């Protein structure tokens, strides 16, 4: 008798799992799920294109610019961090290290530096 009960339970469980598999197959072919999948793929492609465009503008790296390039660099991007540094100041070297690490993590922000000694203050 116990064997018959165990067989009955196993049969009920297997039919339930078959029904669940059929339900999952039906869901996978559902038009709303396909639309969500297509929307997600489109969003990922758009995000990748935006990342590439930002990299072409100089985002994702910490680099030195000249004074003549300053205006074009800061007006060409929405978010910019510019470090006006002095090469003999130890704290500027520490700041450079941290800004370099941040630049690769925050692609939406452009990180640049400008030598404060070379800047023409006579204007």
Tab-separated table of C-alpha atoms in Angstrom:
chain	number	residue	atom	x	y	z
A	1	UNK	CA	0.000	0.000	0.000
A	2	UNK	CA	2.747	2.452	0.824
A	3	UNK	CA	4.373	1.755	-2.544
A	4	UNK	CA	1.091	2.536	-4.323
A	5	UNK	CA	0.758	5.843	-2.439
A	6	UNK	CA	4.330	6.787	-3.316
A	7	UNK	CA	3.720	5.964	-6.982
A	8	UNK	CA	0.542	8.054	-6.957
A	9	UNK	CA	2.393	11.028	-5.427
A	10	UNK	CA	5.228	10.715	-7.938
A	11	UNK	CA	2.753	10.575	-10.810
A	12	UNK	CA	0.961	13.696	-9.524
A	13	UNK	CA	4.251	15.562	-9.181
A	14	UNK	CA	5.408	14.613	-12.671
A	15	UNK	CA	2.134	15.762	-14.227
A	16	UNK	CA	2.419	19.059	-12.332
A	17	UNK	CA	5.967	19.613	-13.616
A	18	UNK	CA	4.828	18.834	-17.181
A	19	UNK	CA	2.052	21.421	-16.799
A	20	UNK	CA	4.566	23.952	-15.477
A	21	UNK	CA	6.869	23.314	-18.441
A	22	UNK	CA	3.966	23.830	-20.848
A	23	UNK	CA	3.045	27.062	-19.042
A	24	UNK	CA	6.651	28.284	-19.279
A	25	UNK	CA	6.762	27.488	-22.993
A	26	UNK	CA	3.545	29.439	-23.502
A	27	UNK	CA	4.966	32.379	-21.552
A	28	UNK	CA	8.187	32.389	-23.563
A	29	UNK	CA	6.177	32.856	-26.755
A	30	UNK	CA	3.979	35.570	-25.275
A	31	UNK	CA	4.041	38.815	-27.330
A	32	UNK	CA	4.455	41.041	-24.261
A	33	UNK	CA	7.553	39.136	-23.180
A	34	UNK	CA	8.984	39.412	-26.683
A	35	UNK	CA	8.305	43.166	-26.639
A	36	UNK	CA	10.021	43.535	-23.252
A	37	UNK	CA	13.008	41.600	-24.569
A	38	UNK	CA	13.234	43.760	-27.696
A	39	UNK	CA	12.921	46.950	-25.622
A	40	UNK	CA	15.707	45.822	-23.293
A	41	UNK	CA	18.014	44.980	-26.209
A	42	UNK	CA	17.317	48.407	-27.758
A	43	UNK	CA	18.061	50.132	-24.430
A	44	UNK	CA	21.353	48.247	-24.066
A	45	UNK	CA	22.390	49.180	-27.610
A	46	UNK	CA	21.529	52.833	-26.983
A	47	UNK	CA	23.540	52.802	-23.749
A	48	UNK	CA	26.546	51.257	-25.532
A	49	UNK	CA	26.367	53.915	-28.261
A	50	UNK	CA	26.221	56.666	-25.629
A	51	UNK	CA	29.266	55.180	-23.858
A	52	UNK	CA	31.227	55.121	-27.114
A	53	UNK	CA	30.260	58.730	-27.899
A	54	UNK	CA	31.428	59.834	-24.442
A	55	UNK	CA	34.744	58.012	-24.887
A	56	UNK	CA	35.269	59.806	-28.206
A	57	UNK	CA	34.786	63.110	-26.330
A	58	UNK	CA	37.542	62.189	-23.867
A	59	UNK	CA	35.460	60.752	-21.049
A	60	UNK	CA	36.747	57.754	-19.100
A	61	UNK	CA	40.308	59.001	-18.807
A	62	UNK	CA	42.156	61.645	-16.815
A	63	UNK	CA	44.314	63.753	-19.083
A	64	UNK	CA	46.151	67.032	-19.185
A	65	UNK	CA	45.001	69.823	-21.468
A	66	UNK	CA	46.457	73.182	-22.462
A	67	UNK	CA	44.892	76.505	-21.614
A	68	UNK	CA	43.832	76.967	-25.234
A	69	UNK	CA	41.842	73.727	-25.128
A	70	UNK	CA	40.139	74.528	-21.824
A	71	UNK	CA	37.028	76.303	-23.093
A	72	UNK	CA	36.289	73.697	-25.750
A	73	UNK	CA	36.766	70.839	-23.286
A	74	UNK	CA	34.480	72.212	-20.578
A	75	UNK	CA	31.729	73.422	-22.891
A	76	UNK	CA	31.709	70.211	-24.918
A	77	UNK	CA	30.522	68.046	-22.022
A	78	UNK	CA	27.711	68.297	-19.516
A	79	UNK	CA	29.816	67.266	-16.485
A	80	UNK	CA	33.496	68.189	-16.157
A	81	UNK	CA	36.003	68.044	-13.307
A	82	UNK	CA	39.107	70.156	-13.909
A	83	UNK	CA	42.071	70.039	-11.551
A	84	UNK	CA	44.274	73.138	-11.695
A	85	UNK	CA	47.486	71.631	-10.359
A	86	UNK	CA	51.004	72.660	-9.444
A	87	UNK	CA	53.645	70.066	-10.272
A	88	UNK	CA	55.629	70.690	-7.068
A	89	UNK	CA	52.684	70.289	-4.672
A	90	UNK	CA	52.485	66.851	-3.100
A	91	UNK	CA	48.728	67.169	-2.546
A	92	UNK	CA	48.203	67.748	-6.260
A	93	UNK	CA	49.914	64.419	-6.937
A	94	UNK	CA	47.601	62.725	-4.446
A	95	UNK	CA	44.604	64.386	-6.090
A	96	UNK	CA	45.821	63.208	-9.515
A	97	UNK	CA	45.905	59.631	-8.274
A	98	UNK	CA	42.316	59.805	-7.021
A	99	UNK	CA	40.948	61.628	-10.055
A	100	UNK	CA	42.544	59.066	-12.363
A	101	UNK	CA	40.748	56.281	-10.478
A	102	UNK	CA	37.444	58.164	-10.591
A	103	UNK	CA	37.695	58.940	-14.307
A	104	UNK	CA	37.479	55.305	-15.332
A	105	UNK	CA	34.517	54.676	-13.018
A	106	UNK	CA	32.429	57.731	-13.942
A	107	UNK	CA	32.140	57.736	-17.707
A	108	UNK	CA	29.433	60.417	-17.641
A	109	UNK	CA	31.952	62.980	-16.310
A	110	UNK	CA	35.051	64.281	-18.106
A	111	UNK	CA	38.164	64.520	-15.903
A	112	UNK	CA	40.928	66.892	-17.011
A	113	UNK	CA	43.853	68.740	-15.469
A	114	UNK	CA	45.564	72.014	-16.286
A	115	UNK	CA	49.009	73.146	-15.109
A	116	UNK	CA	48.361	76.264	-13.010
A	117	UNK	CA	51.899	77.574	-13.634
A	118	UNK	CA	51.455	77.575	-17.397
A	119	UNK	CA	48.153	79.430	-17.210
A	120	UNK	CA	48.366	82.986	-18.542
A	121	UNK	CA	46.907	85.252	-15.839
A	122	UNK	CA	47.720	88.521	-17.628
A	123	UNK	CA	44.346	88.723	-19.362
